[in-house]
mmCIF file of C-alpha atoms in Angstrom:
data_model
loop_
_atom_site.group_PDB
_atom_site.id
_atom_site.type_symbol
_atom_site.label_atom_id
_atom_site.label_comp_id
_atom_site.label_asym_id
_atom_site.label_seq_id
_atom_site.Cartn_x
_atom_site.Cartn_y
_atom_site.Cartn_z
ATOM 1 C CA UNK A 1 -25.205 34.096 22.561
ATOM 2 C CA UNK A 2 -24.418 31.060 24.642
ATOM 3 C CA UNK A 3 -26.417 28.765 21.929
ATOM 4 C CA UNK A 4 -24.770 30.273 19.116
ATOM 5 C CA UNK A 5 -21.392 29.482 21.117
ATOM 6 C CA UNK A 6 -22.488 25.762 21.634
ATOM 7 C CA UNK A 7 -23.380 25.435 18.336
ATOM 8 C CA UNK A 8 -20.170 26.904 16.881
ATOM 9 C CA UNK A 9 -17.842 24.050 19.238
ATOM 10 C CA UNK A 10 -19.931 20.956 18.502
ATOM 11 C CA UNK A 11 -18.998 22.336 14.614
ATOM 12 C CA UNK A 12 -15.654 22.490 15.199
ATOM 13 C CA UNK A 13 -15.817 19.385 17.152
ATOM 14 C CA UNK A 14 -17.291 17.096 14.564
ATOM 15 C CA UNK A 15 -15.320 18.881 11.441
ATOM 16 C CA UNK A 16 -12.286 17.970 13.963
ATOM 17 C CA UNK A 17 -13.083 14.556 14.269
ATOM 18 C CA UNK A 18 -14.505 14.143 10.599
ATOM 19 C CA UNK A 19 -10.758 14.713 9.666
ATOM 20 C CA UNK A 20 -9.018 12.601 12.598
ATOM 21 C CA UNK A 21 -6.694 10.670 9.537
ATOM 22 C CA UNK A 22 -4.288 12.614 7.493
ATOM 23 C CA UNK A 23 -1.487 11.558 5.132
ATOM 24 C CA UNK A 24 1.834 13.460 5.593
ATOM 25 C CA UNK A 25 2.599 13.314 1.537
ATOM 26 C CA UNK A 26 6.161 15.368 2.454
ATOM 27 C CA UNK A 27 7.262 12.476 4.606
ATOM 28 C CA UNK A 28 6.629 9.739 2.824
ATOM 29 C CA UNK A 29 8.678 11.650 -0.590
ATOM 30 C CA UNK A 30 11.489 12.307 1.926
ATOM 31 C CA UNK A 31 11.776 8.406 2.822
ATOM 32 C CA UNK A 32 11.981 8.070 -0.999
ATOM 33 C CA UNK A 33 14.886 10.089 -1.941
ATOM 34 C CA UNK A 34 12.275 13.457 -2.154
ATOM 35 C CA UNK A 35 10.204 14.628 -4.497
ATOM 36 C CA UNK A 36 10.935 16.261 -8.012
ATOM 37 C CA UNK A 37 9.582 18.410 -9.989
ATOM 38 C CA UNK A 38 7.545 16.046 -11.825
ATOM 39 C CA UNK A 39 6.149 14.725 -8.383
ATOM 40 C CA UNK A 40 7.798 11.127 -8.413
ATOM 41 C CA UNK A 41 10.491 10.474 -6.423
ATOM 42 C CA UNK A 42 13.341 7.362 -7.784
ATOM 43 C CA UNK A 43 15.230 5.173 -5.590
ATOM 44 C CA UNK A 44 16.785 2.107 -5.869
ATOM 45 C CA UNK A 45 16.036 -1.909 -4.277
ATOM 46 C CA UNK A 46 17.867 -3.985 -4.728
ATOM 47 C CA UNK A 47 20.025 -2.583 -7.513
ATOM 48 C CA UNK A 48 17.224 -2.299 -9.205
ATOM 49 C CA UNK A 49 15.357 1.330 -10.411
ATOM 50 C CA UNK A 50 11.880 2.629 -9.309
ATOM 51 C CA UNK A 51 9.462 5.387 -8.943
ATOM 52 C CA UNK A 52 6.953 6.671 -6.915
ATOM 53 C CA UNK A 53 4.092 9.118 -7.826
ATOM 54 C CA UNK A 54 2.996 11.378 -5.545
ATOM 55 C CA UNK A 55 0.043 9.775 -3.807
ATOM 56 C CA UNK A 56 -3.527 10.988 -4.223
ATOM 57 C CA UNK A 57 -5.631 11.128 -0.948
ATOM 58 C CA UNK A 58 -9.552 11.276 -0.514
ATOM 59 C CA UNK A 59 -10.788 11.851 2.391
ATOM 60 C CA UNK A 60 -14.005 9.278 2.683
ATOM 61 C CA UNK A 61 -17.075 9.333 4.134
ATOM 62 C CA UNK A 62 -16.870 9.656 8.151
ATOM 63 C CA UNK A 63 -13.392 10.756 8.556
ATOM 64 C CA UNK A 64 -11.731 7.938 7.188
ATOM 65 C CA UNK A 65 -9.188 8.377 4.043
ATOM 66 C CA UNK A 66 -8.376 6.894 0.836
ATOM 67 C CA UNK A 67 -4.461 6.597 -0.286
ATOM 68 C CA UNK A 68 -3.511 5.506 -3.716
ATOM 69 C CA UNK A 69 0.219 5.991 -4.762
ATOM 70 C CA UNK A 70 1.303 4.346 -8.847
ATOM 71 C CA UNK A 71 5.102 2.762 -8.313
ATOM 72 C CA UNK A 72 6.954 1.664 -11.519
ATOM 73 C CA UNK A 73 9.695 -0.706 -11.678
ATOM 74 C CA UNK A 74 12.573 1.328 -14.486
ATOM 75 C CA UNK A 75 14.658 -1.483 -15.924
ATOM 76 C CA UNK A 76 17.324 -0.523 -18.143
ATOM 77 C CA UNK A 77 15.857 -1.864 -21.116
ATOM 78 C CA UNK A 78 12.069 -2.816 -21.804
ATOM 79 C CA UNK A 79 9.210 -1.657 -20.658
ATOM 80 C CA UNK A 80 8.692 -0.283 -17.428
ATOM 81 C CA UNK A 81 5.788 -2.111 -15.440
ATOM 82 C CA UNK A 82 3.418 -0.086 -12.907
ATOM 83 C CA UNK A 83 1.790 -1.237 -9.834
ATOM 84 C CA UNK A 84 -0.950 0.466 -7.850
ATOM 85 C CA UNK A 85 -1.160 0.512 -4.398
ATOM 86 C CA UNK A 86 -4.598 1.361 -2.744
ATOM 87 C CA UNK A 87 -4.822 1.647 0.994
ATOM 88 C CA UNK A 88 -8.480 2.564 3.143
ATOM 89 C CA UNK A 89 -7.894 3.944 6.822
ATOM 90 C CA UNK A 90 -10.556 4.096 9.311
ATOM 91 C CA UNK A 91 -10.789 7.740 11.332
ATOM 92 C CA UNK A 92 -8.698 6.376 14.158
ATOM 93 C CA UNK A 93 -5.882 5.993 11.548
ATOM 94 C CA UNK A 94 -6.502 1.867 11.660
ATOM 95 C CA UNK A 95 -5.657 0.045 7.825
ATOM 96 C CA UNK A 96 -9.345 -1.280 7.057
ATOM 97 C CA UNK A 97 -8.618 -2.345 3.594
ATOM 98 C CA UNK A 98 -5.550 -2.379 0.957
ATOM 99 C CA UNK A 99 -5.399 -3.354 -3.185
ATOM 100 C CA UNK A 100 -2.297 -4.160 -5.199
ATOM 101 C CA UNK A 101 -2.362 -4.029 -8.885
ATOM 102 C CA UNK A 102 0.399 -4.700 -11.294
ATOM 103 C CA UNK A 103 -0.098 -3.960 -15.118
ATOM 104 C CA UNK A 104 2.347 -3.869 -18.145
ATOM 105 C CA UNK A 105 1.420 -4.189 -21.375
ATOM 106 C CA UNK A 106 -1.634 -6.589 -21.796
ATOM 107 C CA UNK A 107 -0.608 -8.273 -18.518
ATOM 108 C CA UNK A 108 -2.451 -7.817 -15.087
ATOM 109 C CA UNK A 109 -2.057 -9.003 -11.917
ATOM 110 C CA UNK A 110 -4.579 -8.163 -9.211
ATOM 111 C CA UNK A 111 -4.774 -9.402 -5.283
ATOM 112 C CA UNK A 112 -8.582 -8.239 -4.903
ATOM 113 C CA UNK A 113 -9.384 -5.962 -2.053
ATOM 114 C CA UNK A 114 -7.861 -7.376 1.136
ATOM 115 C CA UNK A 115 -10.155 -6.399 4.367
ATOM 116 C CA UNK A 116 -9.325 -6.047 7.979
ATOM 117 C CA UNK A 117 -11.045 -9.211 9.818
ATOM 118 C CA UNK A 118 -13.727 -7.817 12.467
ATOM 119 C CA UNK A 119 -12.638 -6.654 15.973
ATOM 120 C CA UNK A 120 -12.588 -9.128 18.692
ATOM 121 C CA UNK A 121 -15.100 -8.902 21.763
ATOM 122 C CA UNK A 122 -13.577 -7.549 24.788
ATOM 123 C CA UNK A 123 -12.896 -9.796 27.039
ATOM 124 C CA UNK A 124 -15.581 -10.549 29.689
ATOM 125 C CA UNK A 125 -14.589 -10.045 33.219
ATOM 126 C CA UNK A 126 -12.056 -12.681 34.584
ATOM 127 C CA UNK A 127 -10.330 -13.051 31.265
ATOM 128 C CA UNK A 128 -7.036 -11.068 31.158
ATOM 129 C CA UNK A 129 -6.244 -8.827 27.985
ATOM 130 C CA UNK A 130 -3.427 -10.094 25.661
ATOM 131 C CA UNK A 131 -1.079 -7.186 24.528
ATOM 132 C CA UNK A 132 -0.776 -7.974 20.686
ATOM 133 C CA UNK A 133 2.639 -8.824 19.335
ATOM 134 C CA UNK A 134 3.768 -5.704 17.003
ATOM 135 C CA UNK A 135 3.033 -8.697 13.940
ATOM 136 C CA UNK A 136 -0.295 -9.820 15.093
ATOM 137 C CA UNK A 137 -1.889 -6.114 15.097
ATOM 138 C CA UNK A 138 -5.239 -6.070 12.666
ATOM 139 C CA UNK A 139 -3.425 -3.669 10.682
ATOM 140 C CA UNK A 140 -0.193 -5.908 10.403
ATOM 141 C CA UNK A 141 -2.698 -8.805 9.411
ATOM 142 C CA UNK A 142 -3.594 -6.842 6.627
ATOM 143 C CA UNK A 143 -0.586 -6.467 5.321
ATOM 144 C CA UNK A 144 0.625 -9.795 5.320
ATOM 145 C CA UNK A 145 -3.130 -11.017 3.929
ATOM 146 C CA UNK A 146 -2.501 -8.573 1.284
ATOM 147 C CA UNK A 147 1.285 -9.691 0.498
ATOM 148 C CA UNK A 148 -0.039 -13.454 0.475
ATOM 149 C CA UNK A 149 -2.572 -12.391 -2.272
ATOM 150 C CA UNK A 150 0.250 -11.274 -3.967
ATOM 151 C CA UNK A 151 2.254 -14.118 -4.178
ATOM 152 C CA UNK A 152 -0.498 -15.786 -4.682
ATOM 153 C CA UNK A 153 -1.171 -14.208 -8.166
ATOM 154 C CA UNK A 154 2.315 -14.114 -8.872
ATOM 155 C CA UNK A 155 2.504 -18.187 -7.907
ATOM 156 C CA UNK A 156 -0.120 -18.214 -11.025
ATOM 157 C CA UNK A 157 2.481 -16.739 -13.079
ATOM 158 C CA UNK A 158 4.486 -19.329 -12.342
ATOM 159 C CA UNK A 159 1.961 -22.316 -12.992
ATOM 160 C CA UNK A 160 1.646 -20.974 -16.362
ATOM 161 C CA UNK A 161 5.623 -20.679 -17.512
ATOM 162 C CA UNK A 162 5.227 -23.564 -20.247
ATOM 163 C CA UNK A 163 9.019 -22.443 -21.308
ATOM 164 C CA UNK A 164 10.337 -24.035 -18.255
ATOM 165 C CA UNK A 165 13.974 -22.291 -19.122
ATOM 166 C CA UNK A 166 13.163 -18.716 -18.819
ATOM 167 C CA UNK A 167 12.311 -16.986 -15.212
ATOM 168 C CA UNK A 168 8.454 -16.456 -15.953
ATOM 169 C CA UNK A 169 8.978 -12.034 -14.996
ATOM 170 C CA UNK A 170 11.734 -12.217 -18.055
ATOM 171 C CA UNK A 171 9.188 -13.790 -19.909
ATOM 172 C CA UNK A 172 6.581 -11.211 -19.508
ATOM 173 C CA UNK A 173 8.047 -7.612 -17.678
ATOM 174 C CA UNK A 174 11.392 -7.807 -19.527
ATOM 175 C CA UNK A 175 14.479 -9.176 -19.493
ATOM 176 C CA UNK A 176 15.397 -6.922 -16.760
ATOM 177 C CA UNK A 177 12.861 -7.511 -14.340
ATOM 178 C CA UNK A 178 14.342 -11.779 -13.454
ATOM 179 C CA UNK A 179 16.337 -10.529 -10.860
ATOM 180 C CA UNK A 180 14.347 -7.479 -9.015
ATOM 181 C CA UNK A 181 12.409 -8.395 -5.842
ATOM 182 C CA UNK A 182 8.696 -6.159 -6.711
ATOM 183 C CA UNK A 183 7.299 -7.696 -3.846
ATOM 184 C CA UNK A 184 9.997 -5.755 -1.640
ATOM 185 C CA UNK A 185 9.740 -3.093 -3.315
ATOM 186 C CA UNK A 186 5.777 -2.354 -2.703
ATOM 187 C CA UNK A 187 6.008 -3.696 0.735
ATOM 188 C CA UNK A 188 9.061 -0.395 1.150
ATOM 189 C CA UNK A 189 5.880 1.764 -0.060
ATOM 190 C CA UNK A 190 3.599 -0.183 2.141
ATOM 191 C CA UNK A 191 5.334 0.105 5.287
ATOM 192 C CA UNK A 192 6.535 4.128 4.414
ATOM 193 C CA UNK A 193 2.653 4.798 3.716
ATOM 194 C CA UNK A 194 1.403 3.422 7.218
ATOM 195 C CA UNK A 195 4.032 5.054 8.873
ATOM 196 C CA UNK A 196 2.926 8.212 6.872
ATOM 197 C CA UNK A 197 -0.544 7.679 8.020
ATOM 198 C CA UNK A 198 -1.963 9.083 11.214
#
């Protein structure tokens, strides 16, 4: 009876810890204005219109999870442009990895897979242990790798606006889209799904 006890906990144990991560879905639609009926929920930047789908979580392979929400930019005329944000947690609830890609029409934007830089060796007796500004945390890092990529591909954008008049996201998302900030906008998603994380 004992063994069948013991075997029973160290199940319990490792489904327990298989499933450290979770995503609180409810929380992150009620930072966002709530969720409708349609599962998106619309708020505004900027004076500007967008939407969030409901995310889709997976959990992956040894407890970690897999987050992937679609947010689309709703200008009042033209078409509306979608971005994707993918996001990989570790089981302690760390960011290991995140993905932004930005499509409308035939256009694509894409900052590659961004990926957590290795942990640091303890430090070896004698050396004291820095407390990490709230900025310089690994999973900060990623985030601002991942926003550089960004501007990065949107910089390329910009290398290729021949027009020289026109903003170069008139040109291709729409008249609409010159003035709105779409790098704020996914970082508000961003920071909403890490704090919607644990």
């Amino acid at each position: 009876m004992k063994t069948i006890l013991t075997i029973v906990a160290c199940s319990l144990s490792l489904s327990l810890s298989a499933s450290a991560v979770s995503f609180d879905a409810e929380a992150f639609g009620s930072a966002l204005n709530g969720w409708r009926k349609n599962r998106t929920a619309s708020y505004s930047v900027d004076n500007h219109s967008y939407r969030t789908h409901r995310p889709t979580v997976t959990q992956t392979h040894g407890g970690g999870m897999f987050v992937s929400a679609r947010v689309d930019h709703c200008p009042r005329g033209g078409k509306a442009t979608s971005s994707y944000i993918e996001l990989v947690f570790s089981g302690e609830g760390h960011l290991l990895s995140g993905q932004i890609r930005i499509k409308v029409g035939e256009k694509s934007l894409n900052t590659g897979q961004v990926v957590r830089a290795p942990e640091k060796p303890a430090p070896t007796e004698g050396e004291a242990e820095q407390d990490l500004e709230p900025w310089k945390t690994p999973t900060m890092q990623v985030v601002m790798d991942l926003f550089s990529a960004l501007d990065s591909e949107l910089g390329k954008l910009e290398k290729d606006d021949t027009k020289g008049k026109r903003d170069v996201f008139g040109r291709i998302f729409g008249q609409d889209f010159g003035s709105a900030d779409l790098a704020a906008a996914l970082r508000h998603n961003v920071n909403l799904m890490l704090g919607s994380a644990g």
